[in-house]
PDB file of C-alpha atoms in Angstrom:
ATOM      1  CA  MET U  27     -10.202 -20.827 -18.751  1.00 66.00           C
ATOM      2  CA  ILE U  28      -8.522 -20.404 -15.267  1.00 84.00           C
ATOM      3  CA  LEU U  29     -11.679 -19.912 -13.235  1.00 88.00           C
ATOM      4  CA  PRO U  30     -13.347 -22.666 -11.727  1.00 87.00           C
ATOM      5  CA  GLU U  31     -16.879 -23.643 -13.052  1.00 87.00           C
ATOM      6  CA  ALA U  32     -18.654 -23.047  -9.727  1.00 89.00           C
ATOM      7  CA  ARG U  33     -17.732 -19.602  -8.113  1.00 90.00           C
ATOM      8  CA  ASP U  34     -16.050 -19.963  -4.729  1.00 95.00           C
ATOM      9  CA  PRO U  35     -18.244 -17.973  -2.276  1.00 96.00           C
ATOM     10  CA  ARG U  36     -14.863 -17.000  -0.541  1.00 97.00           C
ATOM     11  CA  PHE U  37     -14.006 -14.758  -3.663  1.00 97.00           C
ATOM     12  CA  VAL U  38     -17.625 -13.308  -3.834  1.00 96.00           C
ATOM     13  CA  THR U  39     -18.067 -10.104  -1.796  1.00 95.00           C
ATOM     14  CA  ILE U  40     -20.507 -10.082   1.022  1.00 96.00           C
ATOM     15  CA  ARG U  41     -22.788  -7.779  -0.430  1.00 92.00           C
ATOM     16  CA  ARG U  42     -23.262 -10.199  -3.382  1.00 92.00           C
ATOM     17  CA  GLY U  43     -23.859 -13.091  -1.076  1.00 95.00           C
ATOM     18  CA  GLY U  44     -20.263 -14.416  -0.528  1.00 96.00           C
ATOM     19  CA  THR U  45     -18.197 -14.063   2.348  1.00 97.00           C
ATOM     20  CA  LEU U  46     -15.311 -11.711   1.001  1.00 98.00           C
ATOM     21  CA  THR U  47     -14.835  -8.599   2.759  1.00 97.00           C
ATOM     22  CA  ASP U  48     -13.924  -5.478   0.885  1.00 96.00           C
ATOM     23  CA  ALA U  49     -10.814  -5.176   2.771  1.00 97.00           C
ATOM     24  CA  ASP U  50      -9.671  -8.651   1.624  1.00 98.00           C
ATOM     25  CA  HIS U  51     -10.823  -7.870  -1.994  1.00 97.00           C
ATOM     26  CA  ARG U  52      -8.453  -4.767  -1.942  1.00 96.00           C
ATOM     27  CA  LEU U  53      -5.657  -6.986  -0.526  1.00 98.00           C
ATOM     28  CA  LEU U  54      -6.231  -9.709  -3.374  1.00 98.00           C
ATOM     29  CA  ALA U  55      -6.108  -6.803  -5.964  1.00 96.00           C
ATOM     30  CA  LEU U  56      -3.036  -5.422  -4.599  1.00 96.00           C
ATOM     31  CA  TRP U  57      -1.200  -8.838  -4.372  1.00 98.00           C
ATOM     32  CA  ALA U  58      -2.330  -9.489  -7.939  1.00 97.00           C
ATOM     33  CA  ALA U  59      -0.763  -6.189  -8.996  1.00 95.00           C
ATOM     34  CA  THR U  60       2.329  -7.032  -7.141  1.00 97.00           C
ATOM     35  CA  CYS U  61       2.637 -10.544  -9.150  1.00 97.00           C
ATOM     36  CA  ALA U  62       2.188  -8.911 -12.291  1.00 95.00           C
ATOM     37  CA  GLU U  63       4.326  -6.009 -12.169  1.00 94.00           C
ATOM     38  CA  PRO U  64       7.666  -7.645 -12.157  1.00 95.00           C
ATOM     39  CA  VAL U  65       6.976  -9.379 -15.714  1.00 95.00           C
ATOM     40  CA  LEU U  66       5.196  -6.425 -17.078  1.00 91.00           C
ATOM     41  CA  PRO U  67       8.476  -5.026 -18.722  1.00 92.00           C
ATOM     42  CA  LEU U  68       8.296  -8.068 -21.013  1.00 94.00           C
ATOM     43  CA  PHE U  69       4.907  -6.886 -22.353  1.00 90.00           C
ATOM     44  CA  GLU U  70       6.191  -3.340 -22.451  1.00 87.00           C
ATOM     45  CA  ALA U  71       9.139  -4.054 -24.635  1.00 89.00           C
ATOM     46  CA  VAL U  72       7.078  -5.053 -27.481  1.00 85.00           C
ATOM     47  CA  ARG U  73       3.772  -2.887 -26.570  1.00 80.00           C
ATOM     48  CA  PRO U  74       4.981   0.274 -25.061  1.00 76.00           C
ATOM     49  CA  ASP U  75       1.564   1.888 -25.287  1.00 70.00           C
ATOM     50  CA  ASP U  76       0.095  -0.460 -22.687  1.00 62.00           C
ATOM     51  CA  PRO U  77      -2.850   1.063 -20.705  1.00 55.00           C
ATOM     52  CA  ARG U  78      -1.203   0.066 -17.398  1.00 66.00           C
ATOM     53  CA  PRO U  79      -4.088  -1.907 -15.775  1.00 74.00           C
ATOM     54  CA  ILE U  80      -1.710  -2.657 -12.728  1.00 83.00           C
ATOM     55  CA  GLU U  81      -1.855   1.270 -12.083  1.00 86.00           C
ATOM     56  CA  HIS U  82      -5.622   0.945 -12.530  1.00 86.00           C
ATOM     57  CA  ALA U  83      -5.938  -1.822 -10.063  1.00 90.00           C
ATOM     58  CA  ARG U  84      -4.011   0.000  -7.471  1.00 90.00           C
ATOM     59  CA  ALA U  85      -6.030   3.103  -8.137  1.00 92.00           C
ATOM     60  CA  TRP U  86      -9.140   1.045  -7.751  1.00 93.00           C
ATOM     61  CA  VAL U  87      -7.909  -0.058  -4.391  1.00 93.00           C
ATOM     62  CA  ARG U  88      -7.370   3.538  -3.323  1.00 94.00           C
ATOM     63  CA  GLY U  89     -10.837   4.482  -4.487  1.00 95.00           C
ATOM     64  CA  GLU U  90      -9.569   6.676  -7.243  1.00 96.00           C
ATOM     65  CA  VAL U  91     -11.298   4.868 -10.299  1.00 93.00           C
ATOM     66  CA  ARG U  92     -14.160   2.819 -10.563  1.00 93.00           C
ATOM     67  CA  MET U  93     -14.388  -0.898 -10.843  1.00 93.00           C
ATOM     68  CA  THR U  94     -15.254  -0.724 -14.472  1.00 92.00           C
ATOM     69  CA  GLU U  95     -12.156   1.364 -15.370  1.00 92.00           C
ATOM     70  CA  ALA U  96      -9.788  -1.098 -13.800  1.00 90.00           C
ATOM     71  CA  ARG U  97     -11.754  -3.982 -15.532  1.00 90.00           C
ATOM     72  CA  ALA U  98     -11.653  -2.045 -18.895  1.00 91.00           C
ATOM     73  CA  ALA U  99      -7.692  -1.478 -18.569  1.00 88.00           C
ATOM     74  CA  GLY U 100      -7.454  -5.254 -17.584  1.00 88.00           C
ATOM     75  CA  GLY U 101      -9.436  -6.068 -20.715  1.00 89.00           C
ATOM     76  CA  HIS U 102      -7.327  -3.893 -22.986  1.00 85.00           C
ATOM     77  CA  ALA U 103      -4.002  -5.484 -22.036  1.00 84.00           C
ATOM     78  CA  MET U 104      -5.652  -9.039 -22.425  1.00 84.00           C
ATOM     79  CA  GLY U 105      -6.893  -7.948 -25.837  1.00 87.00           C
ATOM     80  CA  ALA U 106      -3.383  -6.633 -26.674  1.00 83.00           C
ATOM     81  CA  ALA U 107      -1.954  -9.960 -25.698  1.00 87.00           C
ATOM     82  CA  ARG U 108      -3.998 -12.073 -28.280  1.00 88.00           C
ATOM     83  CA  ASP U 109      -1.515 -11.612 -31.059  1.00 88.00           C
ATOM     84  CA  LEU U 110       1.647 -11.848 -28.970  1.00 92.00           C
ATOM     85  CA  ARG U 111       3.549 -15.066 -28.053  1.00 95.00           C
ATOM     86  CA  GLY U 112       5.710 -16.223 -25.287  1.00 97.00           C
ATOM     87  CA  ALA U 113       6.844 -14.077 -22.163  1.00 97.00           C
ATOM     88  CA  ALA U 114       5.141 -10.813 -23.518  1.00 95.00           C
ATOM     89  CA  ARG U 115       1.847 -12.520 -24.084  1.00 95.00           C
ATOM     90  CA  HIS U 116       1.849 -14.157 -20.498  1.00 96.00           C
ATOM     91  CA  ALA U 117       2.957 -10.875 -18.988  1.00 95.00           C
ATOM     92  CA  ALA U 118      -0.003  -9.216 -20.768  1.00 92.00           C
ATOM     93  CA  TYR U 119      -2.458 -11.656 -19.575  1.00 94.00           C
ATOM     94  CA  ALA U 120      -0.853 -11.277 -15.952  1.00 95.00           C
ATOM     95  CA  ALA U 121      -1.554  -7.438 -15.962  1.00 91.00           C
ATOM     96  CA  GLY U 122      -5.080  -8.111 -17.526  1.00 91.00           C
ATOM     97  CA  GLN U 123      -5.908 -10.492 -14.759  1.00 93.00           C
ATOM     98  CA  ALA U 124      -4.583  -8.049 -12.153  1.00 93.00           C
ATOM     99  CA  GLY U 125      -6.937  -5.321 -13.603  1.00 91.00           C
ATOM    100  CA  ALA U 126      -9.685  -7.641 -13.620  1.00 93.00           C
ATOM    101  CA  VAL U 127      -9.686  -8.522  -9.812  1.00 95.00           C
ATOM    102  CA  ALA U 128     -11.712  -5.353  -9.229  1.00 94.00           C
ATOM    103  CA  HIS U 129     -14.546  -6.915 -10.960  1.00 93.00           C
ATOM    104  CA  VAL U 130     -14.086 -10.562 -10.057  1.00 94.00           C
ATOM    105  CA  ALA U 131     -11.769 -11.140  -7.028  1.00 96.00           C
ATOM    106  CA  ALA U 132     -10.982 -14.870  -8.230  1.00 96.00           C
ATOM    107  CA  HIS U 133      -8.683 -13.214 -11.129  1.00 95.00           C
ATOM    108  CA  GLU U 134      -6.213 -12.980  -8.523  1.00 96.00           C
ATOM    109  CA  LEU U 135      -4.718 -16.374  -9.183  1.00 96.00           C
ATOM    110  CA  GLY U 136      -4.845 -15.468 -12.965  1.00 96.00           C
ATOM    111  CA  ALA U 137      -2.391 -12.638 -12.461  1.00 96.00           C
ATOM    112  CA  ALA U 138      -0.076 -15.109 -10.351  1.00 98.00           C
ATOM    113  CA  ALA U 139      -0.166 -17.818 -12.810  1.00 98.00           C
ATOM    114  CA  TYR U 140       0.420 -15.745 -15.958  1.00 97.00           C
ATOM    115  CA  ALA U 141       3.349 -14.033 -14.320  1.00 98.00           C
ATOM    116  CA  ILE U 142       4.834 -17.405 -13.315  1.00 98.00           C
ATOM    117  CA  LYS U 143       4.072 -18.637 -16.931  1.00 98.00           C
ATOM    118  CA  ALA U 144       5.926 -15.155 -18.292  1.00 98.00           C
ATOM    119  CA  ALA U 145       8.874 -15.915 -15.939  1.00 98.00           C
ATOM    120  CA  ARG U 146       9.189 -19.533 -17.307  1.00 98.00           C
ATOM    121  CA  ALA U 147       9.030 -18.219 -21.061  1.00 98.00           C
ATOM    122  CA  ALA U 148      11.584 -15.467 -20.489  1.00 98.00           C
ATOM    123  CA  ALA U 149      14.088 -17.879 -18.929  1.00 98.00           C
ATOM    124  CA  PRO U 150      16.412 -20.062 -20.993  1.00 98.00           C
ATOM    125  CA  ALA U 151      14.840 -23.634 -21.734  1.00 97.00           C
ATOM    126  CA  ASP U 152      16.948 -25.316 -19.130  1.00 98.00           C
ATOM    127  CA  ARG U 153      16.223 -23.052 -16.371  1.00 98.00           C
ATOM    128  CA  ALA U 154      12.487 -22.259 -17.286  1.00 98.00           C
ATOM    129  CA  GLU U 155      11.021 -24.653 -14.619  1.00 97.00           C
ATOM    130  CA  ALA U 156      13.220 -23.380 -11.779  1.00 98.00           C
ATOM    131  CA  ALA U 157      12.502 -19.723 -13.011  1.00 98.00           C
ATOM    132  CA  GLY U 158       8.794 -20.618 -12.308  1.00 98.00           C
ATOM    133  CA  ARG U 159       9.255 -21.991  -8.913  1.00 98.00           C
ATOM    134  CA  LEU U 160      11.322 -19.089  -7.884  1.00 98.00           C
ATOM    135  CA  GLU U 161       8.588 -16.732  -9.142  1.00 98.00           C
ATOM    136  CA  CYS U 162       5.970 -18.780  -7.240  1.00 98.00           C
ATOM    137  CA  ARG U 163       8.148 -18.638  -4.122  1.00 98.00           C
ATOM    138  CA  TRP U 164       8.609 -14.858  -4.526  1.00 98.00           C
ATOM    139  CA  GLN U 165       4.652 -14.195  -5.017  1.00 98.00           C
ATOM    140  CA  ARG U 166       4.020 -16.372  -1.886  1.00 98.00           C
ATOM    141  CA  ASP U 167       6.447 -14.328   0.122  1.00 98.00           C
ATOM    142  CA  ARG U 168       4.444 -11.295  -0.744  1.00 98.00           C
ATOM    143  CA  LEU U 169       1.138 -12.555   0.299  1.00 98.00           C
ATOM    144  CA  PRO U 170      -0.474 -10.408   3.088  1.00 98.00           C
ATOM    145  CA  GLU U 171      -1.147 -12.506   6.174  1.00 98.00           C
ATOM    146  CA  GLU U 172      -4.873 -11.838   5.847  1.00 98.00           C
ATOM    147  CA  ILE U 173      -5.376 -13.523   2.676  1.00 98.00           C
ATOM    148  CA  ARG U 174      -2.383 -16.030   2.911  1.00 98.00           C
ATOM    149  CA  ALA U 175      -4.618 -18.958   3.759  1.00 98.00           C
ATOM    150  CA  LEU U 176      -7.374 -18.272   1.203  1.00 98.00           C
ATOM    151  CA  VAL U 177      -4.960 -17.721  -1.659  1.00 98.00           C
ATOM    152  CA  LEU U 178      -2.845 -20.873  -0.802  1.00 98.00           C
ATOM    153  CA  ASP U 179      -5.929 -22.746  -0.778  1.00 97.00           C
ATOM    154  CA  ASP U 180      -7.174 -21.475  -3.823  1.00 97.00           C
ATOM    155  CA  GLN U 181      -3.684 -22.293  -5.435  1.00 97.00           C
ATOM    156  CA  ARG U 182      -4.208 -25.938  -4.232  1.00 97.00           C
ATOM    157  CA  LEU U 183      -7.753 -26.191  -5.526  1.00 96.00           C
ATOM    158  CA  ARG U 184      -7.065 -24.512  -8.993  1.00 96.00           C
ATOM    159  CA  ASN U 185      -3.488 -25.702  -9.620  1.00 96.00           C
ATOM    160  CA  ASP U 186      -4.668 -28.281 -12.264  1.00 95.00           C
ATOM    161  CA  ILE U 187      -6.630 -25.629 -14.338  1.00 94.00           C
ATOM    162  CA  CYS U 188      -3.603 -23.134 -13.798  1.00 95.00           C
ATOM    163  CA  TRP U 189      -1.059 -25.370 -15.626  1.00 94.00           C
ATOM    164  CA  SER U 190       0.348 -26.785 -12.270  1.00 96.00           C
ATOM    165  CA  VAL U 191       2.464 -23.520 -11.957  1.00 97.00           C
ATOM    166  CA  PHE U 192       1.734 -23.494  -8.231  1.00 97.00           C
ATOM    167  CA  ASP U 193       3.956 -26.639  -7.374  1.00 96.00           C
ATOM    168  CA  CYS U 194       6.583 -24.750  -5.771  1.00 94.00           C
TER     169      CYS U 194
END
């Protein structure tokens, strides 16, 4: 489980009693999709019938699909991952987590963490750690300024339950 036991109010929307604005929620969803997208081909290579949760996440941001559709697409990708191993499995989970951000914003870190795990798993064993650090830095370079401090603090707080992938 990569979500904290207690929900961080910074990742709960204002209308649900937290402090997250809709604009920042959308930015978190876009960033999660950006994190998952580069590793998606690792999943698609073994599952070309992927329901494309990343596209659903972006469509949710644009208001073209409902939250439930984005969440369902993410759930399908995570379900498809269960019988896979290695990079393909982690990539599917990254895509699924990106789709789930529309429902629970804190899944943003799951998309990033699983993408880093996929990059590690896809690399030769002697370069796995370096590939993970490179992926982590690439993700951080794409953080929108409006949510940068929030995500970096979330990485610090949840690094231990995210396999320490944010040590980059």
